[in-house]
PDB file of C-alpha atoms in Angstrom:
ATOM      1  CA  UNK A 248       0.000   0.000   0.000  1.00  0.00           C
ATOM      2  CA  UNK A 249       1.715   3.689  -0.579  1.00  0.00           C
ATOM      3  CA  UNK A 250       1.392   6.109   2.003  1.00  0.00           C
ATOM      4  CA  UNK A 251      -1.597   8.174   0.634  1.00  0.00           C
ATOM      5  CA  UNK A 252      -3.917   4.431   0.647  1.00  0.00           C
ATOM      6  CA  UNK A 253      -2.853   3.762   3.967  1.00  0.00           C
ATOM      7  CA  UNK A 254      -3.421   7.522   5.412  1.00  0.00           C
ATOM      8  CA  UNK A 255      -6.434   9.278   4.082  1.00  0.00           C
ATOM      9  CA  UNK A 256      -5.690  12.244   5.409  1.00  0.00           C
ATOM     10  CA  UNK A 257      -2.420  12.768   3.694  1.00  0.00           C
ATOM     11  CA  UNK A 258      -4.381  12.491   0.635  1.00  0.00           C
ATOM     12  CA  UNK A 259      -6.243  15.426   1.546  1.00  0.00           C
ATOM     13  CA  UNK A 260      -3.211  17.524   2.580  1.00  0.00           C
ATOM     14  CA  UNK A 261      -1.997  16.925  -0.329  1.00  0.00           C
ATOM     15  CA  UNK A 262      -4.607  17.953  -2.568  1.00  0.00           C
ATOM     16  CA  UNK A 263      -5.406  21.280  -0.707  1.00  0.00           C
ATOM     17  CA  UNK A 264      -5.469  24.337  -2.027  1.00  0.00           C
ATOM     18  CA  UNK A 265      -3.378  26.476   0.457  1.00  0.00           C
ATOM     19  CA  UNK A 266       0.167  25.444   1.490  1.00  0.00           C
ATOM     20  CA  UNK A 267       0.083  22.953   4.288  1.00  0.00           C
ATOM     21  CA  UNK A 268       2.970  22.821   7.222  1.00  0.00           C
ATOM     22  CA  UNK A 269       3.361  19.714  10.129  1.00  0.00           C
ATOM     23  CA  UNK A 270       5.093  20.111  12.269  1.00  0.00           C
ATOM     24  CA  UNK A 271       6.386  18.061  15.885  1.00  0.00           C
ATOM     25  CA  UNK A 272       5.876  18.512  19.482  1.00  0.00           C
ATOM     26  CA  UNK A 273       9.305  20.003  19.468  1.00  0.00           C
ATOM     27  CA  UNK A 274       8.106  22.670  16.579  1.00  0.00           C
ATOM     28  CA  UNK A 275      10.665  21.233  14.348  1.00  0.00           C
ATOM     29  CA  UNK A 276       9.024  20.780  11.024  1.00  0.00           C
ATOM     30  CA  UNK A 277       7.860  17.438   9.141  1.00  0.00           C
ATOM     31  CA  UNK A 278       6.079  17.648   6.264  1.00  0.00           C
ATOM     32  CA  UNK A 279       4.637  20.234   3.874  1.00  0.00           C
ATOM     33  CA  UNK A 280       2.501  19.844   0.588  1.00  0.00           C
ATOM     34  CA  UNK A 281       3.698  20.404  -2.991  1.00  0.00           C
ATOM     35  CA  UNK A 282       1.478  23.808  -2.903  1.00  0.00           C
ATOM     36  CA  UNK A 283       3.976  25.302   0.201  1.00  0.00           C
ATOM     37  CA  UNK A 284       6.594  24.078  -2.009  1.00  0.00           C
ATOM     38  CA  UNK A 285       5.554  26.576  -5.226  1.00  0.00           C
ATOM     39  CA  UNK A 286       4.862  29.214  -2.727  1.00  0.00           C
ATOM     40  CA  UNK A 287       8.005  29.171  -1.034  1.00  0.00           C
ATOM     41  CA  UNK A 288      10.065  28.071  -4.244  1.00  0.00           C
ATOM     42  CA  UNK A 289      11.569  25.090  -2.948  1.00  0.00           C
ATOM     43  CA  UNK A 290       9.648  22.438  -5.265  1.00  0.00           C
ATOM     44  CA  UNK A 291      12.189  19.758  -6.630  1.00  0.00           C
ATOM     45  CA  UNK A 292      14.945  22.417  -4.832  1.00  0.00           C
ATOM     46  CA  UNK A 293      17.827  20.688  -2.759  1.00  0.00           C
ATOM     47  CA  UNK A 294      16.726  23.836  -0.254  1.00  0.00           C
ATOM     48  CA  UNK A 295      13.299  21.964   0.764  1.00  0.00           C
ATOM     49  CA  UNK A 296      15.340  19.228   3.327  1.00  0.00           C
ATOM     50  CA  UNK A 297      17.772  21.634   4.488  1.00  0.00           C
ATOM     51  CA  UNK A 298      14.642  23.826   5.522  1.00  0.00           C
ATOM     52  CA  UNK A 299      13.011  20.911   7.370  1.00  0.00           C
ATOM     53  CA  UNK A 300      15.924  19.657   8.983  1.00  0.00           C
ATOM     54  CA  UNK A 301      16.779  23.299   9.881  1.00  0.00           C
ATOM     55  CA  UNK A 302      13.574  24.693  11.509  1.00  0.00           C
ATOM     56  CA  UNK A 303      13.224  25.769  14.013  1.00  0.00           C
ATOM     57  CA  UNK A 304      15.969  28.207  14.450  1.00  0.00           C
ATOM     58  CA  UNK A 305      19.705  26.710  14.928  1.00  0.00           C
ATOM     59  CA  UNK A 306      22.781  28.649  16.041  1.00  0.00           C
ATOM     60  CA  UNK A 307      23.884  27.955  12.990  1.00  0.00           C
ATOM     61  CA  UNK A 308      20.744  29.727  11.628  1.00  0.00           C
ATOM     62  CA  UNK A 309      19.399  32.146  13.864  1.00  0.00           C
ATOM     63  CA  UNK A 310      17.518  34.204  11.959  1.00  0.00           C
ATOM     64  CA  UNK A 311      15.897  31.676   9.043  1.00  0.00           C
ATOM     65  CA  UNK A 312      13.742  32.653   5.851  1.00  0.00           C
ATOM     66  CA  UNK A 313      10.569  31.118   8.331  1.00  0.00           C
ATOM     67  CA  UNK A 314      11.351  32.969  11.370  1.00  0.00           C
ATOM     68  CA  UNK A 315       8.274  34.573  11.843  1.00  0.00           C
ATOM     69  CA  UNK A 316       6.186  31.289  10.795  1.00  0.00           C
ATOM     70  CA  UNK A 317       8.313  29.443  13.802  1.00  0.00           C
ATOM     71  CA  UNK A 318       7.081  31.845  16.274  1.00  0.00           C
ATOM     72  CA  UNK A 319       3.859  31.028  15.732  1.00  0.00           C
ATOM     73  CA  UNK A 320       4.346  27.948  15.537  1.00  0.00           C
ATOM     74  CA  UNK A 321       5.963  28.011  19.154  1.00  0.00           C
ATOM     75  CA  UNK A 322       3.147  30.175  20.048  1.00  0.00           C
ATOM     76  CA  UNK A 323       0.406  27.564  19.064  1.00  0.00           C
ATOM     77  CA  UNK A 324       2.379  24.417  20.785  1.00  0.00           C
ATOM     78  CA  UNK A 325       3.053  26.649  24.356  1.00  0.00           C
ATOM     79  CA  UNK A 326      -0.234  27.922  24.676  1.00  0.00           C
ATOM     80  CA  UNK A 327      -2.283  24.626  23.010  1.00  0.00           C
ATOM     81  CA  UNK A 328      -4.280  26.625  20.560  1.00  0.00           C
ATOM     82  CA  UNK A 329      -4.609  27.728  17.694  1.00  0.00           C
ATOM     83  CA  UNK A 330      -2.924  31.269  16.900  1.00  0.00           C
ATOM     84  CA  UNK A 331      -3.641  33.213  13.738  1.00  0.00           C
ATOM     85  CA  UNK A 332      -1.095  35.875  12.304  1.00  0.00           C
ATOM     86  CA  UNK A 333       0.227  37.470   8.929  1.00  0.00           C
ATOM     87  CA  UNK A 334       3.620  36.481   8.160  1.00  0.00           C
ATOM     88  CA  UNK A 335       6.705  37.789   6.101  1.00  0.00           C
ATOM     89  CA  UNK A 336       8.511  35.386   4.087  1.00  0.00           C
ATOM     90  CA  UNK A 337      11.990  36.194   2.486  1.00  0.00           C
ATOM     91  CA  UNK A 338      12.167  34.110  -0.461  1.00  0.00           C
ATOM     92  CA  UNK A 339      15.118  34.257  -3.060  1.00  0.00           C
ATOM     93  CA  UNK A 340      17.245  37.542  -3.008  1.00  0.00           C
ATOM     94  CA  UNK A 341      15.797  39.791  -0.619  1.00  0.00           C
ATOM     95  CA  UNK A 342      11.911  39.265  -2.664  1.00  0.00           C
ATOM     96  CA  UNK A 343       8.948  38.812   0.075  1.00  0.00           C
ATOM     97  CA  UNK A 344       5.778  37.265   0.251  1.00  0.00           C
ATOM     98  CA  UNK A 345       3.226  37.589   2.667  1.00  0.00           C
ATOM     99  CA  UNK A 346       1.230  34.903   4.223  1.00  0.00           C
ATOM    100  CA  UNK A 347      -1.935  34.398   6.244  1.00  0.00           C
ATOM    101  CA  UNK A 348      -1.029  31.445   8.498  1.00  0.00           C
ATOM    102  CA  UNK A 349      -3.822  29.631  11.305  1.00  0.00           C
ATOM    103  CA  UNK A 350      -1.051  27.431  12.885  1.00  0.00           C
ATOM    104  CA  UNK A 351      -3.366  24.694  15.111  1.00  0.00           C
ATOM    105  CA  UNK A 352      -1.668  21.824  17.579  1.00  0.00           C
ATOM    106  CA  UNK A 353      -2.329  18.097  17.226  1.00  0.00           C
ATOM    107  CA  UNK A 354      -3.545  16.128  19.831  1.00  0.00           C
ATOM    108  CA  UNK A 355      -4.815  13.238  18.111  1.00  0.00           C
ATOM    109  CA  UNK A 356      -2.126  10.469  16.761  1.00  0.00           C
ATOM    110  CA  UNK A 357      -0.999  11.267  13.591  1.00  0.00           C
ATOM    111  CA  UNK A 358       1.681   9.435  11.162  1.00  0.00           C
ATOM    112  CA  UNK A 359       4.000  12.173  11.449  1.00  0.00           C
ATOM    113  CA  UNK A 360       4.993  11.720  14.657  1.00  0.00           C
ATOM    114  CA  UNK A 361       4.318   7.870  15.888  1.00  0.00           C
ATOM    115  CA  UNK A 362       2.927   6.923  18.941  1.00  0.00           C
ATOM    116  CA  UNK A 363       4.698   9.598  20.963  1.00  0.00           C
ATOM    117  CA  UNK A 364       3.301  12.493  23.039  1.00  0.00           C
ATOM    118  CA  UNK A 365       3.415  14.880  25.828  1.00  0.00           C
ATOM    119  CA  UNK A 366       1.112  14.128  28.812  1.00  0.00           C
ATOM    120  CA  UNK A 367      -0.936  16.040  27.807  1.00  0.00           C
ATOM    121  CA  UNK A 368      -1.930  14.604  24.484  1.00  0.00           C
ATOM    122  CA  UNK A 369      -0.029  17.520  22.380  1.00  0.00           C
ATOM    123  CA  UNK A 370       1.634  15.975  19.603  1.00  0.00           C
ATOM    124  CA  UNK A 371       3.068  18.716  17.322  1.00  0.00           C
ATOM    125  CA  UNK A 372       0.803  21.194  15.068  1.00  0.00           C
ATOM    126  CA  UNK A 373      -0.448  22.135  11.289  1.00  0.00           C
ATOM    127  CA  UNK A 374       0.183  25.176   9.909  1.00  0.00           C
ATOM    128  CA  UNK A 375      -2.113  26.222   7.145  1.00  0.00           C
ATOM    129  CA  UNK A 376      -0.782  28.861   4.272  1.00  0.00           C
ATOM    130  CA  UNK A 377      -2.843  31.807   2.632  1.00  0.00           C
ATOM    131  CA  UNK A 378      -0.938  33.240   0.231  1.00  0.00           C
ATOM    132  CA  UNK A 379      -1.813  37.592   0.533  1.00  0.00           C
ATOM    133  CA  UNK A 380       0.759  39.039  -1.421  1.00  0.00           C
ATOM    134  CA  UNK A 381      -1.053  39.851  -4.713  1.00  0.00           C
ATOM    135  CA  UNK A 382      -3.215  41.781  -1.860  1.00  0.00           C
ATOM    136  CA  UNK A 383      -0.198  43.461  -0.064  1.00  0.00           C
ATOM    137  CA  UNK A 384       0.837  44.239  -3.913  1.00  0.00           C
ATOM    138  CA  UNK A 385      -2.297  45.683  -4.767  1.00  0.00           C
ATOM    139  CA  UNK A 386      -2.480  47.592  -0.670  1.00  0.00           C
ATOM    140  CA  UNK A 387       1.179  49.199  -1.965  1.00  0.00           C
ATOM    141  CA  UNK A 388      -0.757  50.698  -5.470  1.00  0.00           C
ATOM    142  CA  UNK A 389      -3.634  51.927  -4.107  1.00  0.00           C
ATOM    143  CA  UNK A 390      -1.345  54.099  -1.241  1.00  0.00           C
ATOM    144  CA  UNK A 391       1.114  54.704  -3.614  1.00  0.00           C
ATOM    145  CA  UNK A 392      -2.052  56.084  -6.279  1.00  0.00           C
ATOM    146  CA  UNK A 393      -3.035  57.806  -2.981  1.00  0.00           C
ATOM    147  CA  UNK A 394       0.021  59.521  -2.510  1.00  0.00           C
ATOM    148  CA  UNK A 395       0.324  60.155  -6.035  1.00  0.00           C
ATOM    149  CA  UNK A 396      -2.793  61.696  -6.153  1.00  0.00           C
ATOM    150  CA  UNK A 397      -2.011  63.971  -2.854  1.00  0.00           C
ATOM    151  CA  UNK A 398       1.084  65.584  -4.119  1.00  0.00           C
ATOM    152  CA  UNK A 399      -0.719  66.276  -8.055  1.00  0.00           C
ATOM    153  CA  UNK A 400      -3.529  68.284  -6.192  1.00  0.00           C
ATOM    154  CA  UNK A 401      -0.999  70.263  -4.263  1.00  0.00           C
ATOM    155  CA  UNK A 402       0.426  71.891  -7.539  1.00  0.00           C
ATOM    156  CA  UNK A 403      -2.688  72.952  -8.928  1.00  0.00           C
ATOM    157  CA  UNK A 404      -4.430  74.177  -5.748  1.00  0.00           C
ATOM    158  CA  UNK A 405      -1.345  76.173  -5.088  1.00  0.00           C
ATOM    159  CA  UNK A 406      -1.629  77.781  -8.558  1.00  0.00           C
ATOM    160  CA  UNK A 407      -4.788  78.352  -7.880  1.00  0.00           C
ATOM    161  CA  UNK A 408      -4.312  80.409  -4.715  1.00  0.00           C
ATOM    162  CA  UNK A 409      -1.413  82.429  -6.158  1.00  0.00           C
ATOM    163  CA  UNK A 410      -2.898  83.689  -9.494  1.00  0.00           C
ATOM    164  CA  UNK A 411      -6.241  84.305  -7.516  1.00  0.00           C
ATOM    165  CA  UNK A 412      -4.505  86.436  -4.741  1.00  0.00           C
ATOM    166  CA  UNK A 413      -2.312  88.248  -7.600  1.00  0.00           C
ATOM    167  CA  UNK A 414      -5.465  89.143  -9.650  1.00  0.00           C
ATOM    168  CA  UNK A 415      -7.388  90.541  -5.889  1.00  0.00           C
ATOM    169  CA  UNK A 416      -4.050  92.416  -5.323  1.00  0.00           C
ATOM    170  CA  UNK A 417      -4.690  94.087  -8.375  1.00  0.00           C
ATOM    171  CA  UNK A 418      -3.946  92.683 -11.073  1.00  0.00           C
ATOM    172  CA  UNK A 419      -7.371  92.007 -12.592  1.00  0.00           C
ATOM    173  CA  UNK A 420      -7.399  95.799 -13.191  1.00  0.00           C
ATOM    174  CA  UNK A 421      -4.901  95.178 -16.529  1.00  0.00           C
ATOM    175  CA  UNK A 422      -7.073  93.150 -18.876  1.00  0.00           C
ATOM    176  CA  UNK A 423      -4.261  91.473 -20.837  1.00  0.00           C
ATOM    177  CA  UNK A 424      -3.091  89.911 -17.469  1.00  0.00           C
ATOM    178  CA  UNK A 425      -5.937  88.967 -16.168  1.00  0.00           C
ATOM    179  CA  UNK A 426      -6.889  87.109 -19.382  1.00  0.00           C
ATOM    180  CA  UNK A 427      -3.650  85.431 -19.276  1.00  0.00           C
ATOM    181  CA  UNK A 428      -3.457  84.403 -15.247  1.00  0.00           C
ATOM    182  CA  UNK A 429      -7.652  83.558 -15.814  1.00  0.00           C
ATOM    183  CA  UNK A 430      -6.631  81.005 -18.712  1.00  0.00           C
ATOM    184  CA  UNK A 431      -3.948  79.927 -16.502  1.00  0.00           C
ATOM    185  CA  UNK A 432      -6.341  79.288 -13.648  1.00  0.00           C
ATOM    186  CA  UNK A 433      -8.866  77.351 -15.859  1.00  0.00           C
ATOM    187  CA  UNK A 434      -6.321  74.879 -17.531  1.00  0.00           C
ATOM    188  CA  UNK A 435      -5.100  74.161 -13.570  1.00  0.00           C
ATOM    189  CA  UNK A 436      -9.233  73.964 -13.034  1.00  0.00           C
ATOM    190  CA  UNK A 437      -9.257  71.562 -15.794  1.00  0.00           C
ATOM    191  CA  UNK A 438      -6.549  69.558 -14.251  1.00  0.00           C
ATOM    192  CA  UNK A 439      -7.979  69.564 -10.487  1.00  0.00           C
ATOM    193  CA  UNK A 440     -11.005  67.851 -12.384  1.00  0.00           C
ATOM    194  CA  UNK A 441      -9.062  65.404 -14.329  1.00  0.00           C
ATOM    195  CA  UNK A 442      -7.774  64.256 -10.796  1.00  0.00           C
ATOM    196  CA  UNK A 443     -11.378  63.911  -9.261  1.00  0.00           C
ATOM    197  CA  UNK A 444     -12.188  61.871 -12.388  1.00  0.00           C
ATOM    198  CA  UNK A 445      -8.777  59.413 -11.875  1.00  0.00           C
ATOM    199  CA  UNK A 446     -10.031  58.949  -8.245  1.00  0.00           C
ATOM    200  CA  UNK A 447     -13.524  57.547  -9.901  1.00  0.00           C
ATOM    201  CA  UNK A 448     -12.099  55.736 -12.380  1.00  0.00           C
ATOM    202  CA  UNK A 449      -9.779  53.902  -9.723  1.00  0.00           C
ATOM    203  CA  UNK A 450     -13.551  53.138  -7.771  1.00  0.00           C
ATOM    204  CA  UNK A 451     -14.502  51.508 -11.217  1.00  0.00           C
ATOM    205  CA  UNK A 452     -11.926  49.922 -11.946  1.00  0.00           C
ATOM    206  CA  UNK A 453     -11.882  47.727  -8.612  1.00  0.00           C
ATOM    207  CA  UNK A 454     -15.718  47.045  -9.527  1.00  0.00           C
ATOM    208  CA  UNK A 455     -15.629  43.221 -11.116  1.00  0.00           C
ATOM    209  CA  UNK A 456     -18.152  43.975 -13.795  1.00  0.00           C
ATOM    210  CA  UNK A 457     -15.486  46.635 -14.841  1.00  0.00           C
ATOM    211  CA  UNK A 458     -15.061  46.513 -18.690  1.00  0.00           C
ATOM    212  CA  UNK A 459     -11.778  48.276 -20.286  1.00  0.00           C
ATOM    213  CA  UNK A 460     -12.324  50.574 -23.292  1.00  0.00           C
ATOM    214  CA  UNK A 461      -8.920  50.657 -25.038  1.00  0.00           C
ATOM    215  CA  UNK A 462      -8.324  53.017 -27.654  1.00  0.00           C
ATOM    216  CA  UNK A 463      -5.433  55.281 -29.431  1.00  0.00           C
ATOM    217  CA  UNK A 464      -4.403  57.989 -28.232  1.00  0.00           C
ATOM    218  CA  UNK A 465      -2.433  60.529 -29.992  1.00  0.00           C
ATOM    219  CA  UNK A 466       0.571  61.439 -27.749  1.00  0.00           C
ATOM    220  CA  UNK A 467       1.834  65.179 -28.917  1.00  0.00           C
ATOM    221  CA  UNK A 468      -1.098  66.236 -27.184  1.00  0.00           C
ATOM    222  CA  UNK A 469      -0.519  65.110 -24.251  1.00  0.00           C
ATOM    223  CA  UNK A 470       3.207  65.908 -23.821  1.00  0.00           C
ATOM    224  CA  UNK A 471       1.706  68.897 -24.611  1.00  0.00           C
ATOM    225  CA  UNK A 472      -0.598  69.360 -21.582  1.00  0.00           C
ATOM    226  CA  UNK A 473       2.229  68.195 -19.632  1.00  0.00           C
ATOM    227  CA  UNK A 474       5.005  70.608 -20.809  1.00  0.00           C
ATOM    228  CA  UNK A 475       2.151  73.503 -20.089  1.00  0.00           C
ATOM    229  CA  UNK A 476       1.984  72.218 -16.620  1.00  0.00           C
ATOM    230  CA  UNK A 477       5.386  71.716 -15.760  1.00  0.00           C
ATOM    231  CA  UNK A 478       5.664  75.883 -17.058  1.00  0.00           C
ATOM    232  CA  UNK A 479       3.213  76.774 -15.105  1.00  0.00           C
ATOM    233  CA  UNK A 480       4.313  75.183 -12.027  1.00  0.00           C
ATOM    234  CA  UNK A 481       8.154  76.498 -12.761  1.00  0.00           C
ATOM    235  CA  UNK A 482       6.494  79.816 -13.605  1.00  0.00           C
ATOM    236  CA  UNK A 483       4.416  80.294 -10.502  1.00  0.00           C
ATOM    237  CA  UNK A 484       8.118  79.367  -8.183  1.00  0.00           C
ATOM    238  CA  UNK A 485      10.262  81.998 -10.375  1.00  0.00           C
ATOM    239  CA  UNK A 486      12.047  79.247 -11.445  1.00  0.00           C
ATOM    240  CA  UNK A 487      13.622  80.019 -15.570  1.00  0.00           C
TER     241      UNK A 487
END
């Protein structure tokens, strides 16, 4: 019989979804799935029983890629229940990826760790992966949009203010500046709008039902809108 046929609940660690870790009374781990395996890059990688025979933490190793994971871990089999935390994981070169782990202890005999046990019944613990960094990814481009967003509004608003206050100072009593600071004030106007309009579009976009119109667009125009800007914006700091 192979190991799956003789253990049906193997079979269904195996075939799960999320990335599955077991690990012993001792927190050492014992197992994990082929899916922890993608996520952490170690499938059919000479890394994957270095990692198992490594963790927890060794003086060798005190700071491991699954540091944080082996705190929790600690924390489920010390207190003897379940713990629930997001967790960094450095994989490769200095990348990351986040996880949302539920790490629960074992108190029923299991094949992973024989017939052994505390006294009181706890024989090790399973820790179960979510994998959240296409979320974090998307949490960085919506604060990033956000900031963005904050600093583009500064530069018109404070055009705004500065060709208003010039024109109540008195310059709206020469018509030929006037007309010129006015136009100046509508195309930042324009802009301010433009902005509101991103900020909408953003709401849409994150709507599922969201359907993408692509089209041409011709670019002289726009470098044009953008060279105006940037002029205006130099102009406004008496910068040449």
């Amino acid at each position: 019989l192979t190991e799956e046929s003789r253990n049906p609940w193997l079979r269904v660690l195996k075939k799960m979804g999320d990335g599955v870790l077991v690990c012993d009374r001792e927190g050492r781990a014992r197992w994990m799935n082929e899916i922890l395996q993608q996520k952490l890059e170690l499938a059919g990688s000479r890394e994957l029983p270095t990692l198992l025979a490594t963790f927890p933490r060794t003086p060798e190793a005190p700071e491991g890629p699954l540091h944080e994971l082996e705190e929790a871990v600690l924390q489920a089999l010390d207190g003897g229940r379940s713990v629930q935390k997001e967790i960094k994981v450095r994989i490769g070169r200095g990348r990351k990826k986040y996880f949302e782990i539920t790490v629960v202890p074992i108190r029923k005999a299991a094949p992973f760790f024989g017939d052994g046990g505390r006294d009181d019944g706890l024989l090790g613990c399973a820790a179960v992966f979510r994998d959240v960094s296409t979320i974090k990814a998307a949490e960085k481009v919506r604060r990033d949009f956000v900031a963005n967003v904050s600093h583009e509004l500064r530069t018109p608003l404070s055009v705004l203010k500065g060709y208003t206050e010039t024109l109540l100072a008195g310059a709206l009593e020469d018509p030929a500046v006037s007309r010129e600071f006015l136009e100046i004030v509508d195309r930042h106007a324009v802009r301010l709008s433009q902005l509101v309009e991103d900020l909408l579009d953003l709401s849409r976009l994150e709507s599922a039902d969201y359907q993408l119109d692509l089209f041409s667009v011709p670019l002289k125009p726009l470098l044009d809108r953008v060279a105006t800007m940037v002029t205006d914006n130099l102009a406004s700091k008496h910068i040449a």
